[in-house]
């Protein structure tokens, strides 16, 4: 009778599932050891999103373009009080780094934050400028849409933005139908919700990614494991199968292959 083998540490590492976090904010971490640990546990592709001048600069600093890839943008939360000069500076920073960055993000509209039409218009102006830039530079966009999906989708359509990622997806059934039809990607955070369950059921697996939005929602990029479990359970597929599809989707959507710096050593050696 064969004796039961206890897997060696090395085997366990080799059989771990590769993961990808399509949206987080590594610039907020004061200590990157938790990020290194996540990479060591298999989160080999991480997209870190900038939201204003300082966080964009920090995203560029942290990104090694081996495991961590930068997305730069101006998010709606940072629109109030942003001077034209600062907005121009961000636009220049995006242009100068367009070959290194994988997307323009985080950008979008947040109507929970902006109550007045004046504030919403200011957000629309910045969002529009970021979308024009994405078209000019042929980059995908990572979009934040809180209480604003009805405004966001028509703008994306009007601007003819092709590669769209709706992060922390929270749309209704009719939004889900549009997402499917337009071929947009959605990403699922490690927080279950009834509306998102409907979205996961109806959006084809090829249009789904996983995210942590860490450290705001998830604690570390490894929390993407919980997002993938939510996707796997809702789709009724194996966790391993969901991991594989989500990594493929993330690499394809952000065209990671063309953005890898082959000469740079990774933040952590595998
Ligand atoms: Zn975010």
PDB file of C-alpha atoms and ligand atoms in Angstrom:
ATOM      1  CA  UNK A   1       0.000   0.000   0.000  1.00  0.00           C
ATOM      2  CA  UNK A   2       1.506   3.360  -0.955  1.00  0.00           C
ATOM      3  CA  UNK A   3       2.324   5.624   1.940  1.00  0.00           C
ATOM      4  CA  UNK A   4       0.651   8.985   1.941  1.00  0.00           C
ATOM      5  CA  UNK A   5       3.051  11.601   0.733  1.00  0.00           C
ATOM      6  CA  UNK A   6       3.208  14.952   2.455  1.00  0.00           C
ATOM      7  CA  UNK A   7       3.834  17.560  -0.252  1.00  0.00           C
ATOM      8  CA  UNK A   8       7.153  19.286   0.106  1.00  0.00           C
ATOM      9  CA  UNK A   9       7.191  23.067   0.402  1.00  0.00           C
ATOM     10  CA  UNK A  10       8.738  23.272  -3.066  1.00  0.00           C
ATOM     11  CA  UNK A  11       5.904  21.240  -4.646  1.00  0.00           C
ATOM     12  CA  UNK A  12       3.324  23.384  -2.955  1.00  0.00           C
ATOM     13  CA  UNK A  13       4.896  26.517  -4.405  1.00  0.00           C
ATOM     14  CA  UNK A  14       5.052  24.971  -7.870  1.00  0.00           C
ATOM     15  CA  UNK A  15       1.376  24.017  -7.832  1.00  0.00           C
ATOM     16  CA  UNK A  16       0.104  27.366  -6.539  1.00  0.00           C
ATOM     17  CA  UNK A  17      -2.337  29.179  -8.768  1.00  0.00           C
ATOM     18  CA  UNK A  18      -1.209  32.252 -10.596  1.00  0.00           C
ATOM     19  CA  UNK A  19      -3.374  35.305  -9.891  1.00  0.00           C
ATOM     20  CA  UNK A  20      -3.766  38.832 -11.298  1.00  0.00           C
ATOM     21  CA  UNK A  21      -5.024  41.972  -9.539  1.00  0.00           C
ATOM     22  CA  UNK A  22      -6.462  44.321 -12.171  1.00  0.00           C
ATOM     23  CA  UNK A  23      -6.913  47.369  -9.912  1.00  0.00           C
ATOM     24  CA  UNK A  24      -5.247  48.556  -6.722  1.00  0.00           C
ATOM     25  CA  UNK A  25      -3.404  51.514  -5.223  1.00  0.00           C
ATOM     26  CA  UNK A  26       0.088  50.452  -4.184  1.00  0.00           C
ATOM     27  CA  UNK A  27       1.138  54.099  -3.824  1.00  0.00           C
ATOM     28  CA  UNK A  28      -0.812  54.217  -0.539  1.00  0.00           C
ATOM     29  CA  UNK A  29       1.320  51.452   1.040  1.00  0.00           C
ATOM     30  CA  UNK A  30       4.035  52.829   3.284  1.00  0.00           C
ATOM     31  CA  UNK A  31       5.614  49.391   3.543  1.00  0.00           C
ATOM     32  CA  UNK A  32       5.700  47.218   0.438  1.00  0.00           C
ATOM     33  CA  UNK A  33       6.474  43.949   2.231  1.00  0.00           C
ATOM     34  CA  UNK A  34       2.816  42.830   2.009  1.00  0.00           C
ATOM     35  CA  UNK A  35       2.952  43.453  -1.745  1.00  0.00           C
ATOM     36  CA  UNK A  36       6.145  41.401  -2.053  1.00  0.00           C
ATOM     37  CA  UNK A  37       4.465  38.635  -0.088  1.00  0.00           C
ATOM     38  CA  UNK A  38       1.449  38.697  -2.428  1.00  0.00           C
ATOM     39  CA  UNK A  39       3.748  38.358  -5.440  1.00  0.00           C
ATOM     40  CA  UNK A  40       5.506  35.482  -3.697  1.00  0.00           C
ATOM     41  CA  UNK A  41       2.115  33.791  -3.227  1.00  0.00           C
ATOM     42  CA  UNK A  42       1.343  33.941  -6.946  1.00  0.00           C
ATOM     43  CA  UNK A  43      -0.123  37.368  -7.720  1.00  0.00           C
ATOM     44  CA  UNK A  44       2.313  37.798 -10.584  1.00  0.00           C
ATOM     45  CA  UNK A  45       0.454  40.607 -12.374  1.00  0.00           C
ATOM     46  CA  UNK A  46      -0.663  43.687 -10.454  1.00  0.00           C
ATOM     47  CA  UNK A  47      -2.022  46.904 -11.970  1.00  0.00           C
ATOM     48  CA  UNK A  48      -1.511  49.894  -9.677  1.00  0.00           C
ATOM     49  CA  UNK A  49      -3.690  52.920 -10.469  1.00  0.00           C
ATOM     50  CA  UNK A  50      -2.703  56.526  -9.833  1.00  0.00           C
ATOM     51  CA  UNK A  51      -5.352  59.115  -9.021  1.00  0.00           C
ATOM     52  CA  UNK A  52      -3.520  62.468  -8.977  1.00  0.00           C
ATOM     53  CA  UNK A  53      -0.071  63.958  -9.558  1.00  0.00           C
ATOM     54  CA  UNK A  54       1.575  62.551  -6.437  1.00  0.00           C
ATOM     55  CA  UNK A  55       0.108  59.071  -6.679  1.00  0.00           C
ATOM     56  CA  UNK A  56       0.862  58.896 -10.419  1.00  0.00           C
ATOM     57  CA  UNK A  57       4.510  59.714  -9.688  1.00  0.00           C
ATOM     58  CA  UNK A  58       4.605  57.103  -6.923  1.00  0.00           C
ATOM     59  CA  UNK A  59       2.927  54.472  -9.162  1.00  0.00           C
ATOM     60  CA  UNK A  60       5.712  54.974 -11.718  1.00  0.00           C
ATOM     61  CA  UNK A  61       8.297  54.626  -8.971  1.00  0.00           C
ATOM     62  CA  UNK A  62       6.854  51.391  -7.536  1.00  0.00           C
ATOM     63  CA  UNK A  63       6.060  49.687 -10.847  1.00  0.00           C
ATOM     64  CA  UNK A  64       8.812  47.335 -11.995  1.00  0.00           C
ATOM     65  CA  UNK A  65       7.000  46.336 -15.208  1.00  0.00           C
ATOM     66  CA  UNK A  66       7.761  42.766 -14.262  1.00  0.00           C
ATOM     67  CA  UNK A  67       5.002  42.067 -11.737  1.00  0.00           C
ATOM     68  CA  UNK A  68       3.706  45.573 -11.059  1.00  0.00           C
ATOM     69  CA  UNK A  69       2.399  47.655 -13.977  1.00  0.00           C
ATOM     70  CA  UNK A  70       1.338  51.291 -13.744  1.00  0.00           C
ATOM     71  CA  UNK A  71      -1.911  52.937 -14.849  1.00  0.00           C
ATOM     72  CA  UNK A  72      -2.019  56.728 -14.567  1.00  0.00           C
ATOM     73  CA  UNK A  73      -5.033  58.988 -14.336  1.00  0.00           C
ATOM     74  CA  UNK A  74      -7.000  61.640 -12.508  1.00  0.00           C
ATOM     75  CA  UNK A  75      -9.933  60.175 -10.607  1.00  0.00           C
ATOM     76  CA  UNK A  76     -13.158  62.075  -9.887  1.00  0.00           C
ATOM     77  CA  UNK A  77     -12.380  62.387  -6.182  1.00  0.00           C
ATOM     78  CA  UNK A  78      -9.360  64.571  -6.999  1.00  0.00           C
ATOM     79  CA  UNK A  79     -11.107  66.802  -9.543  1.00  0.00           C
ATOM     80  CA  UNK A  80     -12.328  69.455  -7.044  1.00  0.00           C
ATOM     81  CA  UNK A  81      -9.580  71.934  -6.383  1.00  0.00           C
ATOM     82  CA  UNK A  82      -7.338  70.652  -9.169  1.00  0.00           C
ATOM     83  CA  UNK A  83      -5.839  73.590 -11.015  1.00  0.00           C
ATOM     84  CA  UNK A  84      -5.585  73.538 -14.816  1.00  0.00           C
ATOM     85  CA  UNK A  85      -1.809  73.488 -14.463  1.00  0.00           C
ATOM     86  CA  UNK A  86      -1.903  70.310 -12.390  1.00  0.00           C
ATOM     87  CA  UNK A  87      -4.253  68.658 -14.868  1.00  0.00           C
ATOM     88  CA  UNK A  88      -1.894  69.614 -17.713  1.00  0.00           C
ATOM     89  CA  UNK A  89       1.017  68.202 -15.728  1.00  0.00           C
ATOM     90  CA  UNK A  90      -0.808  64.860 -15.355  1.00  0.00           C
ATOM     91  CA  UNK A  91      -1.604  64.805 -19.074  1.00  0.00           C
ATOM     92  CA  UNK A  92       2.094  65.412 -19.865  1.00  0.00           C
ATOM     93  CA  UNK A  93       3.153  62.688 -17.426  1.00  0.00           C
ATOM     94  CA  UNK A  94       0.790  60.223 -19.132  1.00  0.00           C
ATOM     95  CA  UNK A  95       2.049  61.168 -22.605  1.00  0.00           C
ATOM     96  CA  UNK A  96       5.699  60.862 -21.576  1.00  0.00           C
ATOM     97  CA  UNK A  97       5.147  57.416 -20.060  1.00  0.00           C
ATOM     98  CA  UNK A  98       2.655  56.082 -22.590  1.00  0.00           C
ATOM     99  CA  UNK A  99       4.845  53.185 -23.661  1.00  0.00           C
ATOM    100  CA  UNK A 100       5.357  51.997 -20.116  1.00  0.00           C
ATOM    101  CA  UNK A 101       1.880  52.362 -18.672  1.00  0.00           C
ATOM    102  CA  UNK A 102      -0.805  49.729 -19.299  1.00  0.00           C
ATOM    103  CA  UNK A 103      -3.886  51.961 -19.046  1.00  0.00           C
ATOM    104  CA  UNK A 104      -5.285  55.365 -18.247  1.00  0.00           C
ATOM    105  CA  UNK A 105      -6.838  54.957 -14.832  1.00  0.00           C
ATOM    106  CA  UNK A 106      -8.226  55.582 -12.413  1.00  0.00           C
ATOM    107  CA  UNK A 107     -10.638  57.890 -14.179  1.00  0.00           C
ATOM    108  CA  UNK A 108     -14.423  58.221 -14.162  1.00  0.00           C
ATOM    109  CA  UNK A 109     -17.446  59.840 -12.586  1.00  0.00           C
ATOM    110  CA  UNK A 110     -18.575  59.627  -8.968  1.00  0.00           C
ATOM    111  CA  UNK A 111     -22.027  61.094  -8.487  1.00  0.00           C
ATOM    112  CA  UNK A 112     -22.163  60.003  -4.881  1.00  0.00           C
ATOM    113  CA  UNK A 113     -19.357  62.492  -4.197  1.00  0.00           C
ATOM    114  CA  UNK A 114     -20.535  65.192  -6.605  1.00  0.00           C
ATOM    115  CA  UNK A 115     -24.096  66.211  -5.824  1.00  0.00           C
ATOM    116  CA  UNK A 116     -24.406  69.477  -7.745  1.00  0.00           C
ATOM    117  CA  UNK A 117     -24.535  69.745 -11.536  1.00  0.00           C
ATOM    118  CA  UNK A 118     -21.562  72.112 -11.410  1.00  0.00           C
ATOM    119  CA  UNK A 119     -19.387  69.537  -9.616  1.00  0.00           C
ATOM    120  CA  UNK A 120     -20.579  66.796 -11.969  1.00  0.00           C
ATOM    121  CA  UNK A 121     -19.724  68.926 -14.986  1.00  0.00           C
ATOM    122  CA  UNK A 122     -16.200  69.423 -13.660  1.00  0.00           C
ATOM    123  CA  UNK A 123     -15.833  65.643 -13.375  1.00  0.00           C
ATOM    124  CA  UNK A 124     -17.204  65.229 -16.919  1.00  0.00           C
ATOM    125  CA  UNK A 125     -14.608  67.651 -18.317  1.00  0.00           C
ATOM    126  CA  UNK A 126     -11.666  65.797 -16.745  1.00  0.00           C
ATOM    127  CA  UNK A 127     -13.107  62.371 -17.654  1.00  0.00           C
ATOM    128  CA  UNK A 128     -13.570  63.514 -21.270  1.00  0.00           C
ATOM    129  CA  UNK A 129     -10.007  64.783 -21.440  1.00  0.00           C
ATOM    130  CA  UNK A 130      -8.667  61.460 -20.115  1.00  0.00           C
ATOM    131  CA  UNK A 131     -10.730  59.517 -22.662  1.00  0.00           C
ATOM    132  CA  UNK A 132      -9.426  61.691 -25.524  1.00  0.00           C
ATOM    133  CA  UNK A 133      -5.930  60.959 -24.273  1.00  0.00           C
ATOM    134  CA  UNK A 134      -6.635  57.205 -24.214  1.00  0.00           C
ATOM    135  CA  UNK A 135      -7.772  57.384 -27.836  1.00  0.00           C
ATOM    136  CA  UNK A 136      -4.754  59.487 -28.817  1.00  0.00           C
ATOM    137  CA  UNK A 137      -2.298  57.087 -27.160  1.00  0.00           C
ATOM    138  CA  UNK A 138      -4.259  53.915 -27.994  1.00  0.00           C
ATOM    139  CA  UNK A 139      -4.432  52.834 -24.356  1.00  0.00           C
ATOM    140  CA  UNK A 140      -7.237  51.069 -22.468  1.00  0.00           C
ATOM    141  CA  UNK A 141      -9.081  52.809 -19.626  1.00  0.00           C
ATOM    142  CA  UNK A 142      -9.874  51.740 -16.051  1.00  0.00           C
ATOM    143  CA  UNK A 143     -13.096  53.449 -15.069  1.00  0.00           C
ATOM    144  CA  UNK A 144     -14.643  54.234 -11.697  1.00  0.00           C
ATOM    145  CA  UNK A 145     -18.429  54.669 -11.938  1.00  0.00           C
ATOM    146  CA  UNK A 146     -20.259  55.157  -8.657  1.00  0.00           C
ATOM    147  CA  UNK A 147     -23.939  56.081  -8.975  1.00  0.00           C
ATOM    148  CA  UNK A 148     -23.012  57.248 -12.466  1.00  0.00           C
ATOM    149  CA  UNK A 149     -23.218  54.263 -14.820  1.00  0.00           C
ATOM    150  CA  UNK A 150     -26.076  55.927 -16.761  1.00  0.00           C
ATOM    151  CA  UNK A 151     -23.748  58.838 -17.532  1.00  0.00           C
ATOM    152  CA  UNK A 152     -20.509  56.868 -17.999  1.00  0.00           C
ATOM    153  CA  UNK A 153     -21.644  54.381 -20.660  1.00  0.00           C
ATOM    154  CA  UNK A 154     -23.045  56.982 -23.130  1.00  0.00           C
ATOM    155  CA  UNK A 155     -19.841  59.057 -22.815  1.00  0.00           C
ATOM    156  CA  UNK A 156     -17.663  55.990 -23.501  1.00  0.00           C
ATOM    157  CA  UNK A 157     -19.837  55.179 -26.524  1.00  0.00           C
ATOM    158  CA  UNK A 158     -19.796  58.733 -27.836  1.00  0.00           C
ATOM    159  CA  UNK A 159     -16.013  58.938 -27.481  1.00  0.00           C
ATOM    160  CA  UNK A 160     -15.712  55.532 -29.177  1.00  0.00           C
ATOM    161  CA  UNK A 161     -13.390  54.171 -26.512  1.00  0.00           C
ATOM    162  CA  UNK A 162     -12.777  50.557 -27.436  1.00  0.00           C
ATOM    163  CA  UNK A 163     -10.894  48.975 -24.541  1.00  0.00           C
ATOM    164  CA  UNK A 164     -12.880  49.691 -21.379  1.00  0.00           C
ATOM    165  CA  UNK A 165     -12.517  48.256 -17.888  1.00  0.00           C
ATOM    166  CA  UNK A 166     -15.310  49.069 -15.444  1.00  0.00           C
ATOM    167  CA  UNK A 167     -13.678  48.522 -12.071  1.00  0.00           C
ATOM    168  CA  UNK A 168     -15.616  47.531  -8.901  1.00  0.00           C
ATOM    169  CA  UNK A 169     -18.555  46.823 -11.159  1.00  0.00           C
ATOM    170  CA  UNK A 170     -21.914  47.734  -9.665  1.00  0.00           C
ATOM    171  CA  UNK A 171     -24.375  48.096 -12.492  1.00  0.00           C
ATOM    172  CA  UNK A 172     -27.994  47.079 -12.985  1.00  0.00           C
ATOM    173  CA  UNK A 173     -29.290  44.407 -15.355  1.00  0.00           C
ATOM    174  CA  UNK A 174     -29.545  46.845 -18.280  1.00  0.00           C
ATOM    175  CA  UNK A 175     -25.950  47.976 -17.688  1.00  0.00           C
ATOM    176  CA  UNK A 176     -24.889  44.334 -17.741  1.00  0.00           C
ATOM    177  CA  UNK A 177     -26.590  43.925 -21.144  1.00  0.00           C
ATOM    178  CA  UNK A 178     -24.681  46.933 -22.511  1.00  0.00           C
ATOM    179  CA  UNK A 179     -21.372  45.708 -21.095  1.00  0.00           C
ATOM    180  CA  UNK A 180     -21.855  42.352 -22.813  1.00  0.00           C
ATOM    181  CA  UNK A 181     -22.845  43.975 -26.110  1.00  0.00           C
ATOM    182  CA  UNK A 182     -20.017  46.536 -26.089  1.00  0.00           C
ATOM    183  CA  UNK A 183     -17.357  43.998 -25.095  1.00  0.00           C
ATOM    184  CA  UNK A 184     -16.285  45.950 -22.014  1.00  0.00           C
ATOM    185  CA  UNK A 185     -14.422  44.233 -19.169  1.00  0.00           C
ATOM    186  CA  UNK A 186     -15.719  44.298 -15.606  1.00  0.00           C
ATOM    187  CA  UNK A 187     -13.731  43.512 -12.492  1.00  0.00           C
ATOM    188  CA  UNK A 188     -14.965  41.939  -9.314  1.00  0.00           C
ATOM    189  CA  UNK A 189     -13.735  43.062  -5.875  1.00  0.00           C
ATOM    190  CA  UNK A 190     -13.458  40.720  -2.875  1.00  0.00           C
ATOM    191  CA  UNK A 191     -16.871  41.923  -1.654  1.00  0.00           C
ATOM    192  CA  UNK A 192     -19.943  39.879  -2.614  1.00  0.00           C
ATOM    193  CA  UNK A 193     -23.171  41.644  -3.614  1.00  0.00           C
ATOM    194  CA  UNK A 194     -26.459  40.481  -5.102  1.00  0.00           C
ATOM    195  CA  UNK A 195     -26.145  42.810  -8.108  1.00  0.00           C
ATOM    196  CA  UNK A 196     -22.615  41.624  -8.817  1.00  0.00           C
ATOM    197  CA  UNK A 197     -23.768  38.005  -8.645  1.00  0.00           C
ATOM    198  CA  UNK A 198     -26.215  38.760 -11.469  1.00  0.00           C
ATOM    199  CA  UNK A 199     -23.394  40.437 -13.430  1.00  0.00           C
ATOM    200  CA  UNK A 200     -21.037  37.473 -12.944  1.00  0.00           C
ATOM    201  CA  UNK A 201     -23.766  35.082 -14.111  1.00  0.00           C
ATOM    202  CA  UNK A 202     -24.559  37.071 -17.254  1.00  0.00           C
ATOM    203  CA  UNK A 203     -21.208  38.479 -18.371  1.00  0.00           C
ATOM    204  CA  UNK A 204     -19.090  35.919 -20.281  1.00  0.00           C
ATOM    205  CA  UNK A 205     -16.028  34.757 -18.345  1.00  0.00           C
ATOM    206  CA  UNK A 206     -13.746  36.262 -21.030  1.00  0.00           C
ATOM    207  CA  UNK A 207     -15.022  39.734 -20.023  1.00  0.00           C
ATOM    208  CA  UNK A 208     -14.353  39.342 -16.285  1.00  0.00           C
ATOM    209  CA  UNK A 209     -11.269  40.275 -14.256  1.00  0.00           C
ATOM    210  CA  UNK A 210     -10.633  40.322 -10.501  1.00  0.00           C
ATOM    211  CA  UNK A 211      -9.369  43.159  -8.305  1.00  0.00           C
ATOM    212  CA  UNK A 212      -8.720  44.147  -4.712  1.00  0.00           C
ATOM    213  CA  UNK A 213      -8.746  47.978  -4.807  1.00  0.00           C
ATOM    214  CA  UNK A 214      -6.248  47.487  -1.951  1.00  0.00           C
ATOM    215  CA  UNK A 215      -5.468  48.919   0.513  1.00  0.00           C
ATOM    216  CA  UNK A 216      -8.868  50.681   0.376  1.00  0.00           C
ATOM    217  CA  UNK A 217     -11.042  47.551   0.069  1.00  0.00           C
ATOM    218  CA  UNK A 218      -8.759  44.505   0.133  1.00  0.00           C
ATOM    219  CA  UNK A 219      -5.749  44.595   2.449  1.00  0.00           C
ATOM    220  CA  UNK A 220      -3.151  43.249   0.004  1.00  0.00           C
ATOM    221  CA  UNK A 221      -3.119  42.155  -3.660  1.00  0.00           C
ATOM    222  CA  UNK A 222      -3.422  38.540  -2.462  1.00  0.00           C
ATOM    223  CA  UNK A 223      -7.039  39.288  -1.454  1.00  0.00           C
ATOM    224  CA  UNK A 224      -7.774  38.905  -5.152  1.00  0.00           C
ATOM    225  CA  UNK A 225      -7.971  35.210  -4.274  1.00  0.00           C
ATOM    226  CA  UNK A 226     -11.340  35.951  -2.596  1.00  0.00           C
ATOM    227  CA  UNK A 227     -12.565  37.821  -5.679  1.00  0.00           C
ATOM    228  CA  UNK A 228     -11.682  34.824  -7.846  1.00  0.00           C
ATOM    229  CA  UNK A 229     -13.497  32.459  -5.458  1.00  0.00           C
ATOM    230  CA  UNK A 230     -16.636  34.617  -5.752  1.00  0.00           C
ATOM    231  CA  UNK A 231     -16.367  34.424  -9.559  1.00  0.00           C
ATOM    232  CA  UNK A 232     -15.707  30.646  -9.542  1.00  0.00           C
ATOM    233  CA  UNK A 233     -18.595  29.884  -7.174  1.00  0.00           C
ATOM    234  CA  UNK A 234     -21.072  32.086  -9.064  1.00  0.00           C
ATOM    235  CA  UNK A 235     -20.040  30.728 -12.464  1.00  0.00           C
ATOM    236  CA  UNK A 236     -20.067  27.158 -11.096  1.00  0.00           C
ATOM    237  CA  UNK A 237     -16.519  26.468 -12.273  1.00  0.00           C
ATOM    238  CA  UNK A 238     -13.397  25.238 -10.516  1.00  0.00           C
ATOM    239  CA  UNK A 239     -11.250  27.795  -8.698  1.00  0.00           C
ATOM    240  CA  UNK A 240      -8.207  26.752 -10.777  1.00  0.00           C
ATOM    241  CA  UNK A 241     -10.121  27.304 -14.004  1.00  0.00           C
ATOM    242  CA  UNK A 242     -11.251  30.759 -12.853  1.00  0.00           C
ATOM    243  CA  UNK A 243      -7.648  31.695 -11.910  1.00  0.00           C
ATOM    244  CA  UNK A 244      -6.390  30.706 -15.342  1.00  0.00           C
ATOM    245  CA  UNK A 245      -9.117  32.604 -17.215  1.00  0.00           C
ATOM    246  CA  UNK A 246      -8.730  35.726 -15.095  1.00  0.00           C
ATOM    247  CA  UNK A 247      -4.949  35.864 -15.522  1.00  0.00           C
ATOM    248  CA  UNK A 248      -5.368  35.416 -19.300  1.00  0.00           C
ATOM    249  CA  UNK A 249      -8.058  38.119 -19.458  1.00  0.00           C
ATOM    250  CA  UNK A 250      -5.956  40.591 -17.462  1.00  0.00           C
ATOM    251  CA  UNK A 251      -2.831  40.047 -19.559  1.00  0.00           C
ATOM    252  CA  UNK A 252      -4.805  40.291 -22.788  1.00  0.00           C
ATOM    253  CA  UNK A 253      -6.801  43.385 -21.836  1.00  0.00           C
ATOM    254  CA  UNK A 254      -3.805  45.384 -20.590  1.00  0.00           C
ATOM    255  CA  UNK A 255      -1.515  43.977 -23.350  1.00  0.00           C
ATOM    256  CA  UNK A 256       0.950  43.077 -20.608  1.00  0.00           C
ATOM    257  CA  UNK A 257       3.277  41.163 -22.927  1.00  0.00           C
ATOM    258  CA  UNK A 258       4.278  44.329 -24.761  1.00  0.00           C
ATOM    259  CA  UNK A 259       4.849  46.279 -21.525  1.00  0.00           C
ATOM    260  CA  UNK A 260       7.219  43.901 -19.738  1.00  0.00           C
ATOM    261  CA  UNK A 261      10.650  45.298 -19.041  1.00  0.00           C
ATOM    262  CA  UNK A 262      12.824  42.290 -19.723  1.00  0.00           C
ATOM    263  CA  UNK A 263      15.984  43.925 -18.414  1.00  0.00           C
ATOM    264  CA  UNK A 264      14.620  45.062 -15.093  1.00  0.00           C
ATOM    265  CA  UNK A 265      14.805  42.747 -12.120  1.00  0.00           C
ATOM    266  CA  UNK A 266      11.483  42.142 -10.402  1.00  0.00           C
ATOM    267  CA  UNK A 267      10.629  43.568  -6.993  1.00  0.00           C
ATOM    268  CA  UNK A 268      10.822  40.004  -5.731  1.00  0.00           C
ATOM    269  CA  UNK A 269      12.752  37.157  -7.305  1.00  0.00           C
ATOM    270  CA  UNK A 270      10.652  34.074  -8.041  1.00  0.00           C
TER     271      UNK A 270
HETATM  272 ZN1  LIG B   1      -9.514  52.434  -6.999  1.00  0.00          ZN
END
